[in-house]
Amino acid sequence: MIKKFSAPRGTYDILPENIPAWEMVENNARRILKTYGYREIRTPIYEETALFKRSLGQTSDIVHKQLLELATDDVGAINNRPYALRPEGTASVVRSYIENDLDKKEPLSKLFYIGPMFRGERPQKGRLRQFHQIGVEAIGPHSASPYLDAEVIVLAIHLLKDFGINNPKLKINSLGSKEDKEHIAVWLRGELGKHKKELCEDCQDRFERNVFRVLDCKNEQCKNIAGAIINRLYGQGLPLSEASRKYFEQVQSCLKNAGLDFEISPSLVRGLDYYIHTVFEIIAEGLGSQDAVAAGGRYDGLIHELGGNEKIAYGAMGVALGIDRILLASGHRQEIPMAMDAFVISMDPKQAFVFVHLLRQSGISADMGFTGGSFKSQMNRANKLNARFALILGEEELKNKMVSMKNMSDGKQEMVGIEECVRILAAN
Ligand code: ATP
Ligand code: MG
């Protein structure tokens, strides 16, 4: 027995009948993002491992245990640097922003990307090793504005609703400025330290590496402990400076003005080091435990981390939407059958080939039976392909340079000239 191959664990094939749903999402995203002034950027699907380590933080779960690194003796040997498949899009976009001096070309770069991302996750429903994101990044010198935070959130909701997510649930929080964040970290470490032994093994580790991540844990006991601490902290009012609080209030009032409902979720911290101020997550119904379909936030400091001009104070705000989960939640996976204008039926494949070529050159979708076969089997094939017309080139038709057009929906058949046939098909 010859070994059969399967798609790698945590990946899947998107078969032709599912492509229309993907096209809907991608085409609508491109159209809608244009109305918000965003332009597409395409970066490589692998980058230097160091880029991800620097941007996501050594302590992030992604770098710590999910990075899919390429064997150095394949790609890395080129210049002895290790590479990894991209686990997310922000690091690459910021790398490109700096490398291509986009800050000198425009005051605010509004960029989006669509494509696959790779993480060494434990596969389960809605959690894959190759998944797909639509991401948006708005980066510019001196561009930090609560209006921009709100714009990115508003457009994420706009996209999700367009994709058929009926009740997207928006959760927001503010981590405050970098200084506020450090402040909160000290407080958290102090409080969580009292319960350290009760935390799960991962969280014991997180406690040391990055205490914010404990708030992200899915373990019930950790959730309860962290939840109580966070409620206590926020119960005394937001643990933020006056300026950060004001910024967050402005974001909220913009969201309200745009008619969005949201919930302030103090335990929402997002798993990456680079976030400050506004962070948010959007949840869809019916997905079980992997129910986040989009997430994002503000990451001004990352531009300097990756080598942006020290003299400039950059602003940066972004979101990433998970297409695979969106399609699971929206039910947009119904198989859409093939449809064609015409199927050419002939006992003479040479004649059929010439005719099919003529039709396609005229913009008409057409196919033929390549191995001939009986009239009946070719007619079956026309049916299967959902052809609007079966075009029959029999002996009589060929003799008279005519073709019989059979309308497959009402069964009516008429013999017409070749040019007339093309005209009829092209007209409808
Ligand atoms: P989660 O908490 O579900 O692990 P995350 O915080 O790792 O998500 P982000 O890195 O913010 O996710 O990515 C944004 C979105 O991309 C997620 O909300 C989700 O829809 C999607 N996504 C992330 N990881 C995966 C994955 N392994 N498989 C499928 N979709 C994913
Ligand atoms: Mg994750």
Short mmCIF file of C-alpha atoms and ligand atoms in Angstrom, two decimals:
data_model
loop_
_atom_site.label_atom_id
_atom_site.label_comp_id
_atom_site.label_asym_id
_atom_site.label_seq_id
_atom_site.Cartn_x
_atom_site.Cartn_y
_atom_site.Cartn_z
CA MET A 1 0.00 0.00 0.00
CA ILE A 2 1.31 3.43 -0.94
CA LYS A 3 1.18 5.97 1.88
CA LYS A 4 -1.44 8.69 1.37
CA PHE A 5 -0.66 12.19 2.56
CA SER A 6 -2.84 14.46 4.66
CA ALA A 7 -2.76 18.22 5.20
CA PRO A 8 -0.53 18.96 8.22
CA ARG A 9 -2.25 18.98 11.63
CA GLY A 10 -3.93 22.30 12.32
CA THR A 11 -4.18 23.22 8.62
CA TYR A 12 -6.93 22.53 6.10
CA ASP A 13 -7.71 22.78 2.42
CA ILE A 14 -10.14 25.40 1.25
CA LEU A 15 -11.92 23.52 -1.53
CA PRO A 16 -13.39 25.20 -4.63
CA GLU A 17 -16.96 25.08 -3.33
CA ASN A 18 -15.90 27.10 -0.25
CA ILE A 19 -13.97 29.72 -2.21
CA PRO A 20 -17.02 31.96 -2.85
CA ALA A 21 -17.38 32.55 0.90
CA TRP A 22 -13.70 33.51 1.12
CA GLU A 23 -14.02 35.76 -1.91
CA MET A 24 -17.01 37.48 -0.34
CA VAL A 25 -15.03 38.24 2.81
CA GLU A 26 -11.90 39.36 0.98
CA ASN A 27 -13.66 41.42 -1.69
CA ASN A 28 -16.01 43.12 0.77
CA ALA A 29 -13.09 43.83 3.11
CA ARG A 30 -11.14 45.49 0.30
CA ARG A 31 -14.16 47.56 -0.73
CA ILE A 32 -15.09 48.66 2.81
CA LEU A 33 -11.51 49.38 3.88
CA LYS A 34 -11.14 51.69 0.90
CA THR A 35 -14.08 53.74 2.14
CA TYR A 36 -12.11 54.28 5.36
CA GLY A 37 -9.00 55.30 3.42
CA TYR A 38 -6.90 52.16 4.01
CA ARG A 39 -4.55 50.75 1.37
CA GLU A 40 -3.32 47.18 1.03
CA ILE A 41 0.22 46.12 1.90
CA ARG A 42 1.71 42.67 1.26
CA THR A 43 4.71 41.54 3.24
CA PRO A 44 6.55 38.18 3.19
CA ILE A 45 5.06 35.30 5.15
CA TYR A 46 8.37 34.77 6.93
CA GLU A 47 10.66 37.23 8.65
CA GLU A 48 13.72 37.12 10.87
CA THR A 49 12.80 35.40 14.11
CA ALA A 50 14.38 38.30 15.97
CA LEU A 51 11.72 40.67 14.58
CA PHE A 52 8.96 38.72 16.29
CA LYS A 53 10.96 38.28 19.47
CA ARG A 54 11.57 42.01 19.69
CA SER A 55 8.04 43.11 18.81
CA LEU A 56 5.89 40.54 20.60
CA GLY A 57 8.21 40.30 23.59
CA GLN A 58 10.29 37.31 24.66
CA THR A 59 7.68 36.59 27.30
CA SER A 60 4.62 36.45 25.07
CA ASP A 61 2.97 33.09 24.58
CA ILE A 62 3.46 33.41 20.83
CA VAL A 63 7.24 33.75 21.05
CA HIS A 64 7.51 31.47 24.05
CA LYS A 65 5.74 28.47 22.55
CA GLN A 66 3.99 29.14 19.26
CA LEU A 67 6.63 30.40 16.86
CA LEU A 68 7.12 28.11 13.86
CA GLU A 69 10.78 28.59 13.05
CA LEU A 70 12.28 27.53 9.76
CA ALA A 71 15.19 25.12 9.99
CA THR A 72 18.30 27.26 9.70
CA ASP A 73 19.93 24.92 7.22
CA ASP A 74 17.14 25.63 4.72
CA VAL A 75 16.36 29.32 4.47
CA GLY A 76 18.51 30.56 7.31
CA ALA A 77 21.72 29.34 5.75
CA ILE A 78 21.54 32.19 3.26
CA ASN A 79 22.99 34.60 5.76
CA ASN A 80 22.99 32.58 8.91
CA ARG A 81 19.99 34.28 10.43
CA PRO A 82 17.06 32.28 11.74
CA TYR A 83 13.64 32.89 10.23
CA ALA A 84 10.11 32.12 11.38
CA LEU A 85 6.71 31.98 9.71
CA ARG A 86 4.79 35.10 10.69
CA PRO A 87 2.47 34.49 13.66
CA GLU A 88 0.70 37.84 13.15
CA GLY A 89 0.89 40.84 10.86
CA THR A 90 1.76 43.89 12.95
CA ALA A 91 5.50 43.23 13.32
CA SER A 92 5.96 42.82 9.57
CA VAL A 93 3.95 45.92 8.73
CA VAL A 94 5.92 48.05 11.20
CA ARG A 95 9.19 46.59 9.89
CA SER A 96 8.12 47.56 6.36
CA TYR A 97 6.87 50.99 7.49
CA ILE A 98 10.31 51.80 8.90
CA GLU A 99 12.34 50.12 6.14
CA ASN A 100 10.46 51.96 3.38
CA ASP A 101 10.44 55.36 5.15
CA LEU A 102 6.67 55.57 4.93
CA ASP A 103 6.76 58.18 7.70
CA LYS A 104 8.50 60.56 5.30
CA LYS A 105 5.97 59.93 2.57
CA GLU A 106 2.70 60.54 4.41
CA PRO A 107 1.55 61.92 7.75
CA LEU A 108 -0.56 58.85 8.48
CA SER A 109 -0.17 55.45 6.82
CA LYS A 110 -3.46 53.60 6.82
CA LEU A 111 -2.58 50.06 5.84
CA PHE A 112 -4.34 46.71 5.68
CA TYR A 113 -3.32 43.14 4.88
CA ILE A 114 -5.08 39.88 4.20
CA GLY A 115 -3.31 36.55 4.46
CA PRO A 116 -2.24 33.44 6.34
CA MET A 117 -0.59 33.45 9.78
CA PHE A 118 1.16 30.53 11.49
CA ARG A 119 1.31 29.48 15.12
CA GLY A 120 2.33 26.23 16.75
CA GLU A 121 -0.93 25.94 18.69
CA ARG A 122 -2.66 22.81 19.95
CA PRO A 123 -5.28 22.43 17.22
CA GLN A 124 -8.97 22.45 18.15
CA LYS A 125 -12.16 23.96 16.79
CA GLY A 126 -11.38 27.56 15.83
CA ARG A 127 -7.70 27.17 16.75
CA LEU A 128 -5.41 26.35 13.86
CA ARG A 129 -1.74 26.32 12.99
CA GLN A 130 -2.35 28.08 9.70
CA PHE A 131 -5.18 30.57 9.98
CA HIS A 132 -6.05 33.73 8.11
CA GLN A 133 -6.38 37.32 9.15
CA ILE A 134 -7.53 40.64 7.84
CA GLY A 135 -5.51 43.25 9.66
CA VAL A 136 -5.48 47.01 9.77
CA GLU A 137 -2.66 49.26 11.01
CA ALA A 138 -2.80 53.08 11.18
CA ILE A 139 0.70 54.43 11.84
CA GLY A 140 2.04 57.96 11.67
CA PRO A 141 4.22 60.60 13.27
CA HIS A 142 2.31 62.48 15.98
CA SER A 143 -0.88 60.67 15.01
CA ALA A 144 -2.05 59.33 18.38
CA SER A 145 -5.67 60.39 18.61
CA PRO A 146 -8.65 58.84 20.37
CA TYR A 147 -10.57 59.35 17.13
CA LEU A 148 -8.23 56.92 15.43
CA ASP A 149 -8.70 54.33 18.19
CA ALA A 150 -12.43 54.69 17.64
CA GLU A 151 -12.14 54.54 13.85
CA VAL A 152 -10.31 51.22 13.93
CA ILE A 153 -12.85 49.73 16.34
CA VAL A 154 -15.78 51.07 14.31
CA LEU A 155 -14.40 49.66 11.08
CA ALA A 156 -13.80 46.24 12.68
CA ILE A 157 -17.47 46.10 13.72
CA HIS A 158 -18.51 47.35 10.27
CA LEU A 159 -16.55 44.53 8.59
CA LEU A 160 -17.88 41.85 10.95
CA LYS A 161 -21.49 42.89 10.41
CA ASP A 162 -20.95 42.92 6.67
CA PHE A 163 -19.53 39.38 6.90
CA GLY A 164 -22.74 38.20 8.56
CA ILE A 165 -21.76 38.27 12.24
CA ASN A 166 -25.07 39.39 13.71
CA ASN A 167 -24.34 40.38 17.27
CA PRO A 168 -20.66 41.18 17.57
CA LYS A 169 -19.92 41.84 21.24
CA LEU A 170 -17.33 44.56 21.80
CA LYS A 171 -15.17 44.56 24.92
CA ILE A 172 -12.76 47.42 25.56
CA ASN A 173 -10.27 48.39 28.21
CA SER A 174 -7.45 50.86 28.73
CA LEU A 175 -4.01 49.84 29.93
CA GLY A 176 -3.05 53.48 30.22
CA SER A 177 0.29 54.93 29.23
CA LYS A 178 3.53 52.98 29.50
CA GLU A 179 4.02 54.41 32.99
CA ASP A 180 0.47 53.52 34.05
CA LYS A 181 1.05 50.01 32.79
CA GLU A 182 4.19 49.61 34.88
CA HIS A 183 2.28 50.87 37.86
CA ILE A 184 -0.50 48.34 37.37
CA ALA A 185 2.07 45.55 36.91
CA VAL A 186 3.61 46.27 40.31
CA TRP A 187 0.18 46.29 41.93
CA LEU A 188 -0.85 43.08 40.20
CA ARG A 189 2.33 41.29 41.17
CA GLY A 190 1.81 42.29 44.77
CA GLU A 191 -1.79 41.07 44.86
CA LEU A 192 -1.37 37.95 42.75
CA GLY A 193 1.74 37.06 44.73
CA LYS A 194 -0.50 36.30 47.70
CA HIS A 195 -2.21 33.58 45.64
CA LYS A 196 0.76 32.37 43.64
CA LYS A 197 0.54 28.73 44.76
CA GLU A 198 -3.13 28.52 43.67
CA LEU A 199 -2.37 29.59 40.09
CA CYS A 200 -1.99 27.04 37.29
CA GLU A 201 1.48 25.99 36.20
CA ASP A 202 1.40 28.28 33.14
CA CYS A 203 0.39 31.22 35.31
CA GLN A 204 3.18 30.60 37.82
CA ASP A 205 5.46 31.05 34.86
CA ARG A 206 3.49 34.03 33.51
CA PHE A 207 3.67 35.65 36.92
CA GLU A 208 7.44 35.81 36.53
CA ARG A 209 7.61 36.57 32.82
CA ASN A 210 4.72 38.98 32.33
CA VAL A 211 2.19 39.32 35.09
CA PHE A 212 -0.50 40.77 32.77
CA ARG A 213 -0.86 37.42 31.05
CA VAL A 214 -2.34 35.86 34.18
CA LEU A 215 -5.43 37.96 33.45
CA ASP A 216 -5.65 36.26 30.05
CA CYS A 217 -5.67 32.71 31.46
CA LYS A 218 -8.60 30.46 30.52
CA ASN A 219 -8.25 28.27 33.67
CA GLU A 220 -11.32 28.72 35.95
CA GLN A 221 -9.38 29.05 39.21
CA CYS A 222 -6.93 31.58 37.73
CA LYS A 223 -9.83 33.49 36.23
CA ASN A 224 -11.54 33.72 39.62
CA ILE A 225 -8.44 34.84 41.47
CA ALA A 226 -7.45 37.38 38.82
CA GLY A 227 -11.05 38.56 38.40
CA ALA A 228 -11.42 39.35 42.09
CA ILE A 229 -8.14 41.28 42.16
CA ILE A 230 -8.99 43.25 39.06
CA ASN A 231 -12.43 44.11 40.37
CA ARG A 232 -10.85 45.38 43.54
CA LEU A 233 -8.37 47.48 41.58
CA TYR A 234 -10.95 48.96 39.23
CA GLY A 235 -13.52 49.23 42.00
CA GLN A 236 -11.47 52.14 43.32
CA GLY A 237 -11.78 53.86 39.93
CA LEU A 238 -9.58 53.34 36.87
CA PRO A 239 -5.97 52.88 38.00
CA LEU A 240 -4.82 55.37 35.39
CA SER A 241 -3.32 58.84 35.26
CA GLU A 242 -5.63 61.77 34.60
CA ALA A 243 -4.46 62.10 30.97
CA SER A 244 -4.93 58.38 30.24
CA ARG A 245 -8.37 58.41 31.80
CA LYS A 246 -9.38 61.39 29.66
CA TYR A 247 -8.06 59.68 26.53
CA PHE A 248 -10.10 56.57 27.28
CA GLU A 249 -13.21 58.64 27.93
CA GLN A 250 -12.82 60.30 24.54
CA VAL A 251 -12.54 56.92 22.82
CA GLN A 252 -15.72 55.80 24.56
CA SER A 253 -17.62 58.91 23.60
CA CYS A 254 -16.59 58.47 19.93
CA LEU A 255 -17.84 54.88 20.02
CA LYS A 256 -21.14 56.03 21.51
CA ASN A 257 -21.46 58.71 18.84
CA ALA A 258 -20.99 56.01 16.23
CA GLY A 259 -23.84 54.07 17.85
CA LEU A 260 -21.73 51.18 19.14
CA ASP A 261 -22.56 49.24 22.28
CA PHE A 262 -19.61 48.05 24.32
CA GLU A 263 -18.64 46.63 27.65
CA ILE A 264 -15.64 47.80 29.64
CA SER A 265 -13.74 44.70 30.59
CA PRO A 266 -10.97 45.38 33.16
CA SER A 267 -9.46 41.92 32.75
CA LEU A 268 -8.93 42.44 29.03
CA VAL A 269 -5.19 42.97 28.64
CA ARG A 270 -4.27 41.27 25.34
CA GLY A 271 -1.36 38.86 25.21
CA LEU A 272 1.30 41.07 23.67
CA ASP A 273 3.83 43.38 25.27
CA TYR A 274 3.37 46.26 22.89
CA TYR A 275 -0.14 47.40 23.77
CA ILE A 276 -0.87 50.61 25.67
CA HIS A 277 -4.04 52.68 26.17
CA THR A 278 -6.97 51.21 24.24
CA VAL A 279 -7.24 47.45 23.86
CA PHE A 280 -10.30 45.62 22.58
CA GLU A 281 -11.68 42.28 21.57
CA ILE A 282 -14.79 41.33 19.62
CA ILE A 283 -16.69 38.15 20.38
CA ALA A 284 -19.10 36.28 18.11
CA GLU A 285 -21.95 34.01 19.20
CA GLY A 286 -21.97 30.29 18.60
CA LEU A 287 -18.25 29.58 18.52
CA GLY A 288 -17.79 27.83 21.86
CA SER A 289 -14.64 28.66 23.74
CA GLN A 290 -12.64 30.09 20.80
CA ASP A 291 -15.09 32.93 20.33
CA ALA A 292 -12.87 35.98 19.69
CA VAL A 293 -13.17 37.01 16.05
CA ALA A 294 -11.13 40.21 16.24
CA ALA A 295 -8.71 41.90 18.58
CA GLY A 296 -6.48 44.91 18.61
CA GLY A 297 -5.25 48.01 20.31
CA ARG A 298 -2.82 50.89 20.42
CA TYR A 299 0.92 50.21 20.18
CA ASP A 300 2.70 53.57 19.76
CA GLY A 301 5.93 52.37 21.38
CA LEU A 302 6.55 49.53 18.95
CA ILE A 303 7.74 51.87 16.19
CA HIS A 304 10.72 52.92 18.32
CA GLU A 305 11.29 49.34 19.51
CA LEU A 306 11.81 48.33 15.88
CA GLY A 307 14.09 51.22 15.01
CA GLY A 308 11.78 54.11 14.04
CA ASN A 309 13.18 57.67 14.24
CA GLU A 310 13.81 58.45 17.92
CA LYS A 311 12.98 62.12 17.43
CA ILE A 312 9.45 61.42 16.33
CA ALA A 313 6.58 60.44 18.63
CA TYR A 314 4.70 57.88 16.58
CA GLY A 315 1.12 56.82 17.01
CA ALA A 316 -0.07 53.36 15.98
CA MET A 317 -3.42 51.61 16.23
CA GLY A 318 -4.49 48.29 14.76
CA VAL A 319 -6.83 45.33 14.68
CA ALA A 320 -6.70 41.77 13.34
CA LEU A 321 -9.79 39.78 12.38
CA GLY A 322 -9.70 35.97 12.19
CA ILE A 323 -11.30 34.95 8.89
CA ASP A 324 -11.56 31.23 9.72
CA ARG A 325 -13.56 31.90 12.87
CA ILE A 326 -15.67 34.55 11.10
CA LEU A 327 -16.72 32.00 8.49
CA LEU A 328 -17.48 29.43 11.20
CA ALA A 329 -19.65 31.92 13.07
CA SER A 330 -21.41 33.50 10.10
CA GLY A 331 -22.43 30.18 8.56
CA HIS A 332 -21.22 31.50 5.20
CA ARG A 333 -19.85 28.12 4.33
CA GLN A 334 -22.71 26.75 2.29
CA GLU A 335 -21.30 25.08 -0.74
CA ILE A 336 -21.90 27.20 -3.79
CA PRO A 337 -22.16 25.02 -6.91
CA MET A 338 -20.31 25.58 -10.12
CA ALA A 339 -22.15 27.53 -12.81
CA MET A 340 -21.28 28.02 -16.50
CA ASP A 341 -22.78 29.68 -19.54
CA ALA A 342 -22.33 26.77 -21.88
CA PHE A 343 -21.24 23.17 -22.27
CA VAL A 344 -20.33 22.05 -25.77
CA ILE A 345 -21.48 18.57 -26.75
CA SER A 346 -19.98 16.89 -29.78
CA MET A 347 -18.85 13.49 -31.00
CA ASP A 348 -15.89 15.35 -32.51
CA PRO A 349 -13.63 16.77 -29.74
CA LYS A 350 -11.56 18.66 -32.32
CA GLN A 351 -14.61 20.74 -33.37
CA ALA A 352 -15.69 21.16 -29.74
CA PHE A 353 -12.23 22.43 -28.78
CA VAL A 354 -12.27 25.14 -31.49
CA PHE A 355 -15.79 26.23 -30.53
CA VAL A 356 -15.05 26.36 -26.78
CA HIS A 357 -12.00 28.48 -27.56
CA LEU A 358 -14.14 30.92 -29.58
CA LEU A 359 -16.69 31.20 -26.76
CA ARG A 360 -14.08 31.88 -24.09
CA GLN A 361 -12.39 34.51 -26.24
CA SER A 362 -15.79 36.24 -26.32
CA GLY A 363 -15.96 36.25 -22.53
CA ILE A 364 -18.42 33.36 -22.28
CA SER A 365 -17.70 30.65 -19.71
CA ALA A 366 -17.73 27.30 -21.45
CA ASP A 367 -16.43 23.77 -21.16
CA MET A 368 -16.44 20.51 -23.11
CA GLY A 369 -16.12 16.77 -22.63
CA PHE A 370 -12.47 16.11 -23.36
CA THR A 371 -12.74 12.39 -23.84
CA GLY A 372 -15.88 12.48 -25.98
CA GLY A 373 -18.32 9.84 -24.69
CA SER A 374 -21.97 9.28 -25.56
CA PHE A 375 -24.40 12.13 -26.15
CA LYS A 376 -26.18 11.15 -22.93
CA SER A 377 -23.06 11.20 -20.79
CA GLN A 378 -22.04 14.60 -22.19
CA MET A 379 -25.54 15.94 -21.47
CA ASN A 380 -25.20 14.66 -17.89
CA ARG A 381 -21.95 16.53 -17.54
CA ALA A 382 -23.62 19.76 -18.78
CA ASN A 383 -26.26 19.26 -16.08
CA LYS A 384 -23.69 18.64 -13.36
CA LEU A 385 -21.82 21.81 -14.26
CA ASN A 386 -25.05 23.82 -14.13
CA ALA A 387 -24.52 25.03 -17.68
CA ARG A 388 -27.20 27.46 -18.81
CA PHE A 389 -27.04 26.07 -22.34
CA ALA A 390 -25.90 22.80 -23.87
CA LEU A 391 -24.47 23.61 -27.28
CA ILE A 392 -24.77 20.62 -29.55
CA LEU A 393 -22.44 20.25 -32.52
CA GLY A 394 -23.91 17.18 -34.27
CA GLU A 395 -23.27 16.06 -37.85
CA GLU A 396 -26.09 18.15 -39.26
CA GLU A 397 -25.07 21.26 -37.33
CA LEU A 398 -21.45 20.96 -38.44
CA LYS A 399 -22.49 20.48 -42.09
CA ASN A 400 -24.50 23.73 -41.95
CA LYS A 401 -22.05 25.67 -39.73
CA MET A 402 -24.82 25.85 -37.14
CA VAL A 403 -25.21 24.89 -33.48
CA SER A 404 -28.22 23.64 -31.52
CA MET A 405 -28.72 25.60 -28.31
CA LYS A 406 -30.58 23.72 -25.62
CA ASN A 407 -31.77 25.93 -22.77
CA MET A 408 -31.14 23.72 -19.74
CA SER A 409 -33.80 25.34 -17.56
CA ASP A 410 -36.83 24.94 -19.88
CA GLY A 411 -35.48 22.27 -22.25
CA LYS A 412 -36.25 24.37 -25.36
CA GLN A 413 -33.88 23.80 -28.24
CA GLU A 414 -33.19 25.78 -31.42
CA MET A 415 -30.62 25.65 -34.17
CA VAL A 416 -28.81 28.94 -34.84
CA GLY A 417 -25.70 30.17 -36.67
CA ILE A 418 -22.41 30.20 -34.77
CA GLU A 419 -22.28 34.01 -34.59
CA GLU A 420 -25.89 34.22 -33.47
CA CYS A 421 -25.12 31.70 -30.72
CA VAL A 422 -22.21 33.80 -29.44
CA ARG A 423 -24.37 36.92 -29.59
CA ILE A 424 -27.19 35.32 -27.57
CA LEU A 425 -24.79 34.01 -24.91
CA ALA A 426 -22.89 37.27 -24.64
CA ALA A 427 -26.14 39.22 -24.27
CA ASN A 428 -27.33 37.42 -21.15
P1 ATP B 1 -6.84 33.72 21.34
O1 ATP B 1 -7.09 34.41 22.62
O2 ATP B 1 -8.09 33.13 20.70
O3 ATP B 1 -5.68 32.79 21.34
P2 ATP B 1 -5.11 35.74 20.29
O4 ATP B 1 -5.15 36.73 21.35
O5 ATP B 1 -3.96 34.80 20.20
O6 ATP B 1 -6.46 34.88 20.30
P3 ATP B 1 -4.69 37.64 18.15
O7 ATP B 1 -3.27 37.36 18.04
O8 ATP B 1 -5.11 38.91 18.73
O9 ATP B 1 -5.40 36.41 18.88
O10 ATP B 1 -5.39 37.45 16.73
C1 ATP B 1 -6.59 38.12 16.35
C2 ATP B 1 -7.63 37.13 15.88
O11 ATP B 1 -7.06 36.14 15.04
C3 ATP B 1 -8.27 36.32 16.99
O12 ATP B 1 -9.31 37.05 17.59
C4 ATP B 1 -8.79 35.12 16.25
O13 ATP B 1 -10.01 35.40 15.60
C5 ATP B 1 -7.73 34.90 15.21
N1 ATP B 1 -6.79 33.84 15.64
C6 ATP B 1 -5.71 33.98 16.45
N2 ATP B 1 -5.09 32.79 16.64
C7 ATP B 1 -5.79 31.88 15.90
C8 ATP B 1 -5.66 30.48 15.64
N3 ATP B 1 -4.65 29.78 16.15
N4 ATP B 1 -6.56 29.88 14.84
C9 ATP B 1 -7.58 30.58 14.29
N5 ATP B 1 -7.76 31.89 14.48
C10 ATP B 1 -6.90 32.55 15.27
MG MG B 2 -3.63 32.93 20.99
#
